[in-house]
């Protein structure tokens, strides 16, 4: 089994061991997870991204206009000349959507479901820079890309953990350090959700955070029930055709609760709807404005592919698929599509091939469902033509 092969990215343990002993449980320091790692982008290039309108970026300045000042990008060209020598951090979200070489890092994490991955955030810190002791509700792999960063980890936290009174940043009032390590380029630290951590730059340094996502119980309940409600007619109501005479008309009896529980159970247990909602929800793009396709018809798509065009996944799109009793469901950037089981190989190709072209999808272009699927994904913006 591939899941039992020792992986360099996990420090020589297998995916199975990592998931059993560390994932969502405890931190793991991996020295030289990527030996001789060199950052595909430079600090200047990262600063350049933070000037762009459509890029989500933040600056945290420890001794700024206020303690732990948070500024949100896009930043002006002269921002970086006016910063102090030390103790500040620049954070840029979803760099994997902007720089293909950064997206390639995700290939190391194929032992985890792709739909659990959020983005690769890249941070640059001046000496002494950090964002304060805090915790996140998500798993993260922190890959040191340049310079050295000291990471301290501490206690498990939750929403009752005391915080400093800084409106924008969630900084722990109380940090109980248990371990600390200095990470060099290529070293990586895995942190489970809710573990207090505190990183400080030993010298000017860059860190890549491969962040994961998990919907909160509150999100699952509110979003799923909203989705479900669209399919429920108004006449589908609490009903009590079995009602018995009441002794006290003001009392809510347990039989009313039983009827409510039955109503909830009846609707909440529809697996197809639950799967459809979940697939759509988990593939909703973080930046929907980056997933917009051209108006194109099947004939145009066909002739472009025959002329040698390459189709690639839009790095801002999210894709997932699943199996149901009557076929396959493809989820693409918040939408779902029921497809015949015969398209299984095409779905896998769409989700994982480096590029789609006349050779690898040729056979499906003469299939009505296959051709229409590819065309829809281009129109929706989940697939796009490669520049060359
Ligand atoms: Mn963090």
XYZ file of C-alpha atoms and ligand atoms in Angstrom:
389
model
C 0.000 0.000 0.000
C 1.330 3.437 -0.933
C 0.047 4.750 2.397
C 2.697 2.610 4.167
C 5.687 3.965 2.216
C 8.001 6.211 4.296
C 7.701 9.784 3.022
C 10.505 12.324 3.076
C 7.966 15.121 3.483
C 6.891 13.444 6.762
C 10.447 12.856 7.980
C 10.520 9.195 6.990
C 7.253 8.026 8.487
C 4.377 6.796 6.341
C 1.149 8.650 5.647
C -0.653 6.021 7.705
C 1.607 6.603 10.740
C 1.370 10.357 10.405
C -2.426 10.284 10.275
C -2.633 7.873 13.196
C -0.173 9.597 15.534
C -0.047 13.304 14.609
C -2.826 14.561 12.309
C -5.240 16.646 14.397
C -3.452 15.414 17.543
C 0.067 16.731 18.111
C 2.813 18.720 16.419
C 5.539 17.106 14.331
C 8.868 18.725 13.490
C 10.344 17.440 10.243
C 13.951 18.393 9.547
C 14.656 18.713 5.811
C 11.140 17.722 4.751
C 12.177 19.197 1.398
C 15.999 18.977 1.270
C 17.761 22.043 -0.144
C 14.436 23.811 -0.521
C 14.661 27.111 -2.341
C 11.790 29.531 -2.257
C 10.257 29.890 -5.715
C 9.548 33.531 -4.906
C 11.784 36.187 -3.387
C 10.837 38.604 -0.593
C 10.685 41.389 -3.198
C 8.288 39.396 -5.356
C 6.107 38.719 -2.309
C 6.073 42.432 -1.478
C 5.170 43.050 -5.131
C 2.125 40.775 -4.835
C 0.941 42.740 -1.790
C 0.623 45.866 -3.966
C -1.929 44.191 -6.231
C -5.593 45.037 -5.834
C -6.916 41.479 -6.125
C -4.396 39.923 -3.704
C -5.298 39.460 -0.029
C -2.402 40.635 2.143
C -1.760 41.877 5.690
C 1.057 43.542 7.583
C 1.512 42.996 11.301
C 3.764 45.567 12.981
C 4.575 44.755 16.589
C 5.455 48.324 17.582
C 3.340 50.194 15.043
C 0.795 52.988 15.502
C -0.601 50.655 18.178
C 0.905 47.488 19.672
C 0.463 44.637 17.154
C -0.855 46.967 14.494
C -2.669 45.179 11.667
C -2.803 46.769 8.210
C -4.637 45.279 5.268
C -3.401 45.417 1.670
C -3.196 46.303 -1.100
C -0.200 48.381 -0.027
C 1.381 51.378 -1.673
C 4.790 51.208 -3.328
C 6.433 53.264 -0.534
C 4.956 51.194 2.330
C 8.075 49.080 2.649
C 10.459 52.027 2.832
C 8.538 53.384 5.814
C 8.543 50.212 7.891
C 10.846 49.838 10.888
C 14.057 47.777 10.628
C 12.562 44.897 12.561
C 9.549 43.268 14.205
C 7.060 43.220 11.347
C 5.548 40.531 9.143
C 3.924 40.556 5.717
C 1.382 37.783 5.020
C 0.026 37.034 1.542
C -2.858 34.556 1.130
C -3.353 31.966 -1.600
C 0.013 32.439 -3.281
C -0.555 28.984 -4.800
C -3.220 30.614 -6.996
C -0.736 33.214 -8.230
C 2.559 31.345 -8.586
C 2.463 27.856 -10.187
C 5.730 26.799 -8.500
C 4.091 27.431 -5.116
C 1.025 25.416 -6.164
C 3.377 22.517 -6.974
C 4.194 22.216 -3.248
C 0.676 20.849 -2.719
C 1.759 17.720 -4.619
C 3.644 16.695 -1.452
C 0.344 16.475 0.436
C -1.558 14.081 -1.806
C -2.049 11.702 1.142
C -4.707 14.146 2.373
C -8.035 14.969 0.676
C -7.540 17.881 -1.686
C -10.814 19.470 -0.580
C -9.369 19.809 2.941
C -6.643 22.128 1.629
C -7.314 25.835 1.897
C -4.323 27.655 0.484
C -0.599 28.287 0.695
C -0.024 31.525 2.571
C 3.458 32.997 2.342
C 4.860 35.263 5.020
C 7.970 37.364 5.113
C 9.245 38.631 8.444
C 11.889 41.213 9.223
C 14.222 40.143 12.079
C 12.172 39.716 15.265
C 8.916 39.681 13.293
C 5.981 37.521 14.271
C 2.227 37.724 14.689
C 2.203 36.984 18.429
C 1.220 33.840 20.321
C -2.093 32.569 18.966
C -3.985 29.494 17.909
C -5.827 28.585 14.715
C -8.780 26.287 14.213
C -7.072 24.616 11.288
C -4.250 22.196 10.633
C -1.180 23.763 9.092
C 2.205 22.700 7.730
C 4.777 25.477 8.186
C 7.578 25.102 5.680
C 10.612 27.279 6.259
C 11.544 28.756 2.888
C 14.265 31.293 3.634
C 16.201 32.407 6.736
C 15.464 31.045 10.194
C 12.344 31.178 12.288
C 12.008 30.115 15.921
C 8.726 28.325 16.576
C 7.422 27.824 20.070
C 4.388 25.626 20.708
C 2.277 25.595 23.834
C -1.061 24.574 25.264
C -4.269 23.501 23.535
C -6.717 26.419 23.381
C -10.372 27.047 22.674
C -12.756 29.991 22.420
C -12.583 30.443 26.217
C -8.800 31.015 26.162
C -8.016 34.570 27.352
C -6.958 36.969 24.602
C -5.204 40.340 24.627
C -7.490 43.244 23.813
C -6.379 43.865 20.220
C -9.403 44.286 18.012
C -7.990 42.770 14.849
C -5.517 40.150 15.994
C -6.286 37.204 18.231
C -3.247 37.183 20.531
C -3.219 34.849 23.534
C -2.924 36.613 26.898
C -1.277 33.536 28.309
C 1.181 31.355 26.395
C 2.536 28.261 28.108
C 5.433 27.149 25.932
C 6.201 23.441 25.922
C 8.676 23.066 23.033
C 10.686 25.245 20.701
C 12.703 24.757 17.561
C 14.615 26.932 15.090
C 13.631 26.025 11.534
C 16.033 26.284 8.625
C 15.068 26.314 4.937
C 13.514 22.962 4.047
C 12.443 22.195 7.640
C 8.732 21.898 8.291
C 6.493 21.940 11.346
C 3.027 20.400 11.404
C 0.601 21.925 13.890
C -2.808 20.489 14.772
C -5.808 22.821 15.229
C -6.088 24.788 18.510
C -2.428 24.354 19.524
C -0.936 27.640 20.767
C 2.077 28.654 18.681
C 4.393 31.595 18.388
C 6.854 32.132 15.554
C 9.570 34.789 15.560
C 12.038 35.539 12.817
C 15.643 34.966 13.924
C 16.727 36.845 10.820
C 14.817 38.062 7.753
C 12.861 34.968 6.817
C 10.069 33.484 4.756
C 7.624 30.770 5.768
C 5.076 28.931 3.621
C 1.919 27.859 5.454
C -0.003 25.053 3.806
C -3.326 25.609 5.513
C -6.292 23.289 5.766
C -9.983 23.959 6.129
C -12.767 22.290 8.032
C -16.291 23.694 8.228
C -17.511 24.475 11.730
C -20.499 22.552 13.057
C -22.416 25.839 12.959
C -21.554 26.298 9.264
C -22.548 22.730 8.409
C -25.900 23.111 10.148
C -26.826 26.556 8.854
C -25.614 26.045 5.281
C -26.969 22.519 4.895
C -30.376 23.425 6.260
C -30.538 26.500 3.984
C -29.698 24.271 1.025
C -32.241 21.636 2.094
C -34.978 24.190 2.623
C -34.971 25.128 -1.073
C -36.334 21.680 -1.873
C -39.062 21.598 0.785
C -42.589 22.686 -0.171
C -44.455 24.995 2.183
C -47.045 22.328 2.970
C -44.361 20.032 4.373
C -44.945 20.921 8.033
C -45.019 19.772 11.596
C -48.036 17.477 11.668
C -49.868 15.686 14.470
C -52.631 13.580 12.987
C -52.036 11.251 15.947
C -52.735 14.005 18.515
C -54.305 12.914 21.829
C -56.525 15.166 24.028
C -54.341 17.497 26.122
C -54.427 17.606 29.916
C -52.769 21.022 30.121
C -53.061 22.960 26.854
C -50.072 25.163 27.795
C -47.638 22.294 28.160
C -45.345 21.201 25.323
C -45.470 17.450 25.629
C -42.687 15.064 24.778
C -44.724 13.687 21.852
C -44.336 17.103 20.145
C -40.573 16.779 20.514
C -40.725 13.263 19.078
C -42.568 14.568 16.005
C -39.945 17.317 15.557
C -37.127 14.820 15.881
C -38.798 12.608 13.276
C -39.199 15.598 10.932
C -35.536 16.531 11.330
C -34.341 12.957 10.925
C -36.431 12.455 7.788
C -34.894 15.430 6.018
C -31.392 15.394 7.454
C -30.772 11.789 6.469
C -31.075 12.348 2.721
C -27.553 11.274 1.782
C -27.695 12.472 -1.817
C -28.672 15.972 -0.747
C -26.083 15.985 2.029
C -23.362 14.942 -0.413
C -24.503 17.452 -3.023
C -24.494 20.264 -0.505
C -21.137 19.250 0.950
C -19.415 18.917 -2.427
C -20.751 22.271 -3.544
C -19.856 23.948 -0.255
C -16.319 22.553 -0.090
C -15.549 23.486 -3.698
C -16.772 27.068 -3.451
C -13.826 29.168 -4.582
C -12.199 31.448 -2.056
C -12.066 34.203 -4.681
C -15.076 33.645 -6.980
C -14.085 36.592 -9.185
C -11.060 34.552 -10.276
C -13.301 31.771 -11.615
C -15.054 33.242 -14.632
C -14.943 31.588 -18.026
C -15.464 32.748 -21.605
C -18.583 32.151 -23.657
C -17.609 29.190 -25.824
C -19.557 26.441 -27.570
C -18.689 22.801 -28.086
C -17.623 23.287 -31.705
C -15.191 26.047 -30.717
C -13.769 23.953 -27.884
C -13.381 20.976 -30.187
C -11.537 22.896 -32.858
C -9.278 24.596 -30.291
C -8.260 21.197 -28.891
C -7.758 19.808 -32.391
C -5.495 22.781 -33.098
C -3.310 21.775 -30.158
C -4.753 23.910 -27.329
C -4.062 22.821 -23.757
C -6.691 23.007 -21.013
C -5.470 23.423 -17.430
C -7.280 23.740 -14.128
C -7.850 27.300 -13.037
C -5.662 27.523 -9.895
C -8.499 29.416 -8.173
C -11.031 26.656 -8.932
C -11.753 23.726 -6.641
C -12.729 20.301 -7.939
C -13.940 17.128 -6.266
C -15.981 14.116 -7.298
C -17.986 11.383 -5.663
C -19.899 8.250 -6.452
C -23.662 7.859 -6.050
C -25.971 4.957 -6.843
C -27.004 6.398 -10.197
C -23.633 7.651 -11.413
C -20.975 10.159 -10.466
C -21.161 13.651 -9.054
C -18.626 16.216 -10.114
C -18.269 19.289 -7.940
C -16.594 22.243 -9.558
C -16.267 25.630 -7.904
C -19.513 25.422 -5.961
C -21.601 23.655 -8.609
C -22.487 19.993 -8.998
C -23.238 17.858 -12.005
C -24.581 14.316 -12.168
C -22.684 12.271 -14.746
C -22.829 8.714 -16.066
C -20.424 6.212 -14.510
C -18.747 5.855 -17.915
C -17.053 9.250 -17.392
C -15.055 8.098 -14.349
C -11.663 8.202 -16.088
C -12.410 11.599 -17.587
C -13.303 12.959 -14.138
C -10.050 11.669 -12.700
C -8.144 13.228 -15.570
C -9.915 16.573 -15.128
C -9.096 16.568 -11.405
C -5.465 15.502 -11.609
C -3.868 15.703 -15.070
C -1.296 18.462 -15.597
C -3.123 19.453 -18.769
C -5.941 18.201 -20.997
C -5.325 18.010 -24.724
C -6.530 16.224 -27.843
C -4.451 13.167 -26.968
C -5.588 12.463 -23.423
C -9.232 13.593 -23.722
C -9.643 12.848 -27.438
C -11.750 9.747 -26.852
C -14.251 11.707 -24.764
C -14.708 14.445 -27.321
C -16.893 12.130 -29.391
C -18.976 11.337 -26.292
C -21.903 13.756 -25.842
C -21.621 13.810 -22.035
C -17.843 14.118 -22.049
C -17.783 16.925 -24.591
C -20.537 18.851 -22.869
C -18.818 18.448 -19.479
C -15.528 19.859 -20.752
C -17.328 22.732 -22.419
C -19.295 23.553 -19.253
C -16.131 23.554 -17.141
C -14.442 25.980 -19.547
C -17.511 28.239 -19.607
C -17.674 28.154 -15.822
C -13.971 29.024 -15.540
C -12.862 25.872 -13.679
C -10.795 24.864 -16.722
C -8.959 27.404 -18.835
C -6.786 27.459 -21.897
C -3.072 27.481 -21.098
C -1.280 30.576 -22.331
C 1.031 28.630 -24.636
Mn -0.949 30.387 13.052
